[in-house]
mmCIF file of C-alpha atoms in Angstrom:
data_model
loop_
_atom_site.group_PDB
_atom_site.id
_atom_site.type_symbol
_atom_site.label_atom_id
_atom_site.label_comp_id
_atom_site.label_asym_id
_atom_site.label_seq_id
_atom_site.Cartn_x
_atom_site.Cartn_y
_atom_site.Cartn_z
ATOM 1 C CA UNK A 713 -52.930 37.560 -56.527
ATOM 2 C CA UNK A 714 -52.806 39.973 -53.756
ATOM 3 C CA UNK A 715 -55.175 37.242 -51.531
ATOM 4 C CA UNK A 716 -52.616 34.686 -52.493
ATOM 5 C CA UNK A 717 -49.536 36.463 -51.491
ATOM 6 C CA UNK A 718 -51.151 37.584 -48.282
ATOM 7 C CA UNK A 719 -52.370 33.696 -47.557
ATOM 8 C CA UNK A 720 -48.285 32.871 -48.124
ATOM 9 C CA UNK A 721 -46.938 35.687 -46.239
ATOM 10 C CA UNK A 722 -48.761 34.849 -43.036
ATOM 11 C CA UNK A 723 -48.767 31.235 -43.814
ATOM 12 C CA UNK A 724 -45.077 30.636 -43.355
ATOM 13 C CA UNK A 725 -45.183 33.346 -40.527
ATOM 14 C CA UNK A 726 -47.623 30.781 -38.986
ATOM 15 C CA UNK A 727 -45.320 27.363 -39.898
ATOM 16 C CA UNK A 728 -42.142 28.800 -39.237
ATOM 17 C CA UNK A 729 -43.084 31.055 -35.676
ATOM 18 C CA UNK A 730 -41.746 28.862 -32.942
ATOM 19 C CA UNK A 731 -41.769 30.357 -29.883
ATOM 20 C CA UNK A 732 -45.139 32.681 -29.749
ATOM 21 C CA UNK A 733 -44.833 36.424 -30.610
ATOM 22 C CA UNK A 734 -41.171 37.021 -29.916
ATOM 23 C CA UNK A 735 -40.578 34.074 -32.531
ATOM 24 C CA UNK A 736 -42.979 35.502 -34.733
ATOM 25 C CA UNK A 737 -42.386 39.240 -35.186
ATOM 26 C CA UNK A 738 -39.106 38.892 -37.249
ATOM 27 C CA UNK A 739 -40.932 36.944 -39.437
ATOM 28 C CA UNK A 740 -43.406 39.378 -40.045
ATOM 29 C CA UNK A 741 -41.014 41.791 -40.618
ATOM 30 C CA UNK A 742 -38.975 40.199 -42.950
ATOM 31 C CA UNK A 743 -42.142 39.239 -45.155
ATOM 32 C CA UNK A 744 -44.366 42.213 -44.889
ATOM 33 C CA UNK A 745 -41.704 45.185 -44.694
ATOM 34 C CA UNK A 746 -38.483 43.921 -46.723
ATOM 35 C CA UNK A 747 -40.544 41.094 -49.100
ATOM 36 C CA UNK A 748 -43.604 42.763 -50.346
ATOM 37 C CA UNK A 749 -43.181 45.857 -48.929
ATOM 38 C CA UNK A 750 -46.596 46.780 -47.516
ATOM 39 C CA UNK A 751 -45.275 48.763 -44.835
ATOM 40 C CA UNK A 752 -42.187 50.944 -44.109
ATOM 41 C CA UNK A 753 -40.014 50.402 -41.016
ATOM 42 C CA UNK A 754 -41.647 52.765 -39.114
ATOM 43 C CA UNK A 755 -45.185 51.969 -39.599
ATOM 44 C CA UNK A 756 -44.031 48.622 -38.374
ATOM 45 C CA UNK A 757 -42.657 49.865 -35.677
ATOM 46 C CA UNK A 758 -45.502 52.044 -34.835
ATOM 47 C CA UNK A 759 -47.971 48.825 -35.614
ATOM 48 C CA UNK A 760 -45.838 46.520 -33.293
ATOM 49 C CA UNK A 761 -46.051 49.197 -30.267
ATOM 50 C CA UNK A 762 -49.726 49.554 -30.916
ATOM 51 C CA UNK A 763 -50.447 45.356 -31.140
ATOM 52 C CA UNK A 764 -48.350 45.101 -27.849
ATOM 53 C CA UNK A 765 -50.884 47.267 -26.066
ATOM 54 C CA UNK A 766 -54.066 45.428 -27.136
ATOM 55 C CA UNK A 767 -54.668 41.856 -25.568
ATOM 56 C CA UNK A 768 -54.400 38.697 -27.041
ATOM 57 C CA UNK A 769 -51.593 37.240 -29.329
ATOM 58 C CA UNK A 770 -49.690 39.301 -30.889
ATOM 59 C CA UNK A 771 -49.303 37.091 -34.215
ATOM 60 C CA UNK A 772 -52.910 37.283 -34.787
ATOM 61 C CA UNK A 773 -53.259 40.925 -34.211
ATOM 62 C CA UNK A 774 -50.516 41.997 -36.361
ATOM 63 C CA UNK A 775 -52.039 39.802 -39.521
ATOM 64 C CA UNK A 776 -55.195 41.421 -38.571
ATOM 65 C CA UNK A 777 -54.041 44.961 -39.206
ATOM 66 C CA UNK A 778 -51.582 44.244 -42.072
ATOM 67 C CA UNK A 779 -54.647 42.226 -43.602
ATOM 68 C CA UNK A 780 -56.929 44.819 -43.517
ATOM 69 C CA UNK A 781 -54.126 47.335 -44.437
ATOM 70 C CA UNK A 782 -53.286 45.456 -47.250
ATOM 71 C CA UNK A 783 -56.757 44.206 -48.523
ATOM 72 C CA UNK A 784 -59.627 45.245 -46.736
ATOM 73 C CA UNK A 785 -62.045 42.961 -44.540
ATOM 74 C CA UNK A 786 -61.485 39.780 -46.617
ATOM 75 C CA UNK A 787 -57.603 40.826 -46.511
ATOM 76 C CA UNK A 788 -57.841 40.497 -42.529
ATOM 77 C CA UNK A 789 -59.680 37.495 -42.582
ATOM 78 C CA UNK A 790 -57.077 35.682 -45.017
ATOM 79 C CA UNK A 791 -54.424 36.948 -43.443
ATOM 80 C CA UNK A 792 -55.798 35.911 -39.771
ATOM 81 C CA UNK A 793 -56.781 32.712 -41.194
ATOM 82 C CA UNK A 794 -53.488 31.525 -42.815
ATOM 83 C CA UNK A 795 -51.598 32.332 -39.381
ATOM 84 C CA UNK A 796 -53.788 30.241 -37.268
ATOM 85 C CA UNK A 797 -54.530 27.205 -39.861
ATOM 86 C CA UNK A 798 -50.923 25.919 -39.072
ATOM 87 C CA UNK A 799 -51.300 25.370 -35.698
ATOM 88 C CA UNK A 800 -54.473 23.871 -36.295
ATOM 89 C CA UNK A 801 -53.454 21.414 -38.177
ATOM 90 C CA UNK A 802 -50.725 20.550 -35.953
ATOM 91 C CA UNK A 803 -52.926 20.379 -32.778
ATOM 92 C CA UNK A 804 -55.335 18.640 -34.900
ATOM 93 C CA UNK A 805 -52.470 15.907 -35.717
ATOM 94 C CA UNK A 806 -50.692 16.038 -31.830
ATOM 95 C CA UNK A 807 -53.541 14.924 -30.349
ATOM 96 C CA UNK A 808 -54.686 12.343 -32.759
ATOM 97 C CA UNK A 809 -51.651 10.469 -32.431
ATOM 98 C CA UNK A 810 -51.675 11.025 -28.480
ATOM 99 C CA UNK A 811 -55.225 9.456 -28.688
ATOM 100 C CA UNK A 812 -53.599 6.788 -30.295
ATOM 101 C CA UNK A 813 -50.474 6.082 -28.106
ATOM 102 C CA UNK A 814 -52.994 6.950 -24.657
ATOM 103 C CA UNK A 815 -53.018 3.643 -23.178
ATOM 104 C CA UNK A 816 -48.735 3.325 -23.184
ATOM 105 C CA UNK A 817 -47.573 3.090 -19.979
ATOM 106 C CA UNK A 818 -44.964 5.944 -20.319
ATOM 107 C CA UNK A 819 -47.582 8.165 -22.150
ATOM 108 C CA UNK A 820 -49.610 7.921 -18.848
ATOM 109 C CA UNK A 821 -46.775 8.857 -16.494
ATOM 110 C CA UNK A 822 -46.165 11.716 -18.241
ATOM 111 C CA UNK A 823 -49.671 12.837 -18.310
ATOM 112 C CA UNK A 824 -50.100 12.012 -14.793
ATOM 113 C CA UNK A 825 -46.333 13.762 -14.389
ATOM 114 C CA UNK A 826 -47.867 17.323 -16.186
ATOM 115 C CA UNK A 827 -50.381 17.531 -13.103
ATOM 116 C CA UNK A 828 -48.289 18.588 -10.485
ATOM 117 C CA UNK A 829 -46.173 20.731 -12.028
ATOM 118 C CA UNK A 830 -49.127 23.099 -14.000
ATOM 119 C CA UNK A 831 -50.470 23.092 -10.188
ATOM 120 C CA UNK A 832 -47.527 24.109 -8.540
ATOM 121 C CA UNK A 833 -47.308 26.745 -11.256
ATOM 122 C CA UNK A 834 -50.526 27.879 -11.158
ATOM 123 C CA UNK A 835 -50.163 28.359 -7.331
ATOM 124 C CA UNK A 836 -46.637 30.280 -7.408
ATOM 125 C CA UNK A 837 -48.493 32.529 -10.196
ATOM 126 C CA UNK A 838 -51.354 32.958 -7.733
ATOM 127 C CA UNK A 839 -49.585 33.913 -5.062
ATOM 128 C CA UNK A 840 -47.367 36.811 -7.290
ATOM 129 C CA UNK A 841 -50.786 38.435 -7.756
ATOM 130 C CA UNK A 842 -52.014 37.708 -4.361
ATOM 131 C CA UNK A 843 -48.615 39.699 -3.209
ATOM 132 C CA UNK A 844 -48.672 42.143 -5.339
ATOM 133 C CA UNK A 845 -51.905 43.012 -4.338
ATOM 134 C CA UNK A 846 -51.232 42.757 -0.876
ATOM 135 C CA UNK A 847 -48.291 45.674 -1.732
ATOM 136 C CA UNK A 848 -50.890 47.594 -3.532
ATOM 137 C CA UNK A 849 -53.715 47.436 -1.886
ATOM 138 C CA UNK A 850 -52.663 46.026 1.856
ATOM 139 C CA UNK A 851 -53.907 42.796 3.706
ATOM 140 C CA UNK A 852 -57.415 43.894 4.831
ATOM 141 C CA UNK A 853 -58.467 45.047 1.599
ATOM 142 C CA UNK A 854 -56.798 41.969 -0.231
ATOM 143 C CA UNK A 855 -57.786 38.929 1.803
ATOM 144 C CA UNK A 856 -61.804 40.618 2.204
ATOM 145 C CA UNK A 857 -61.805 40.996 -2.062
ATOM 146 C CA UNK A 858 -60.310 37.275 -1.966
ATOM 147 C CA UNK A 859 -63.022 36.067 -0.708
ATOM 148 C CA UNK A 860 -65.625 38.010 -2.256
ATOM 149 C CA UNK A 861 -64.405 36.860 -5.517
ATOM 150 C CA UNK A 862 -63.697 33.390 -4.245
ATOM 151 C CA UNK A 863 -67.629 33.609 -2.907
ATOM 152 C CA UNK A 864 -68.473 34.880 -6.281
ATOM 153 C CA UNK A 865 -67.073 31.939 -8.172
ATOM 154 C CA UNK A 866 -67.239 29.109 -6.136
ATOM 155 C CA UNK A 867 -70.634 29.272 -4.434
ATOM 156 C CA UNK A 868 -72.589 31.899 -6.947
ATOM 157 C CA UNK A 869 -71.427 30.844 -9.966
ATOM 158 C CA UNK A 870 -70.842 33.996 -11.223
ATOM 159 C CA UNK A 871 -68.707 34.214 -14.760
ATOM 160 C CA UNK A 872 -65.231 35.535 -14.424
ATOM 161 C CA UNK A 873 -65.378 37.356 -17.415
ATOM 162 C CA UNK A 874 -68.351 39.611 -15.383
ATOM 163 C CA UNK A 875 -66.429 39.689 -12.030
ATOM 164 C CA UNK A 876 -63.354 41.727 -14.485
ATOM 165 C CA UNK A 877 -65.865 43.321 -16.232
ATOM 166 C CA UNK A 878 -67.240 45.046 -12.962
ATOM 167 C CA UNK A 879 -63.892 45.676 -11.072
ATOM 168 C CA UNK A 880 -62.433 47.459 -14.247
ATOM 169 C CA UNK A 881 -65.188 49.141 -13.984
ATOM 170 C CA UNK A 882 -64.650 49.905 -10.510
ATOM 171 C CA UNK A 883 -61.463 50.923 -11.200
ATOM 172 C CA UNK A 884 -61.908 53.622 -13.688
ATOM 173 C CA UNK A 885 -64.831 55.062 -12.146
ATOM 174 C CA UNK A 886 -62.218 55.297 -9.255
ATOM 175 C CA UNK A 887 -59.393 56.617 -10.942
ATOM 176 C CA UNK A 888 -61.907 59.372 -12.397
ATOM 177 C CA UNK A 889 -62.983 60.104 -8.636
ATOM 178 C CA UNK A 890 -59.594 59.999 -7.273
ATOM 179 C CA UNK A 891 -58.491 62.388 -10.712
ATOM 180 C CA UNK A 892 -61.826 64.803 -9.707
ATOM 181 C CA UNK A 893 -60.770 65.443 -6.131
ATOM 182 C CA UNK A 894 -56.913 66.053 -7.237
ATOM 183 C CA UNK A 895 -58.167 68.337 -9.809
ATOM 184 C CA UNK A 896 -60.971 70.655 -7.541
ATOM 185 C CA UNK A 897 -57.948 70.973 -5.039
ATOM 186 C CA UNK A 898 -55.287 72.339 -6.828
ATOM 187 C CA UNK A 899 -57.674 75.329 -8.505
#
């Protein structure tokens, strides 16, 4: 029964959560602190500061941890499962009836409309980084990483995911050096 309830709890969370995480963490509250009571107020609020941290959405991370809480590994799973199945299934029915509707004039402007505006987005959002870099770091160093990175991508094919990996990497081992050299001059 405790599967069951679990399955419900983040099942509705997952129906009923427009809006992403900010939609979704009342929700939550109301059904796992004031309906079934598997958490006080304050491990909630303790839970919710900790999820916020982590990457990733927050929905999903919050089941995960209240699932496990709750019921152990198959507890997470369920719970994890029964927020993401609605949106599945909604996806799942979106597109099939855009597949259907394609080839309508109107549906094709608007496709063809969406374009434009995710580039121009994707452009202002690229230059807010490349500025605030510029602020952090200055021009030289910004526009010579630019187009190492740029190098990296476009001509060496070289996974994004190991181009983060490495300047994280960069950056702590830097942070530690910079942390080193504050700490051997004040003694």
């Amino acid at each position: 029964m405790q599967q069951w309830h679990l399955f419900i709890a983040f099942f509705r969370v997952g129906m009923l959560g427009y809006g992403g995480g900010p939609g979704s963490i009342p929700l939550i509250h109301k059904e796992v602190v004031d309906k079934y009571e598997w958490m006080s107020d304050e491990d909630f609020g303790d839970l919710l500061a900790l999820a916020n941290t982590l990457p990733g959405p927050i929905a999903t991370k919050l089941a995960g941890y209240i699932g496990h809480r709750v019921s152990g590994l198959v507890g997470m799973v369920n719970a994890v499962l029964a927020t993401i199945i609605p949106t599945i299934i909604l996806m799942i029915i979106l597109l099939s009836s855009l597949s259907s509707i394609k080839d309508v004039g109107w549906v094709q402007g608007m496709t063809a409309a969406v374009i434009p505006v995710v580039a121009m987005m994707l452009a202002v959002l690229t230059w807010q980084f490349f500025d605030k870099a510029r602020k952090g770091m200055g021009w030289t160093q910004t526009l010579v990483m630019s187009a190492v990175i740029f190098i990296l991508f476009q001509f060496l094919n070289v996974h994004p995911g190991i181009i983060i990996g490495v300047l994280i990497l960069i950056a702590l081992l830097k942070k530690d050096t910079v942390s080193a050299d504050k700490g051997g001059a004040s003694k």
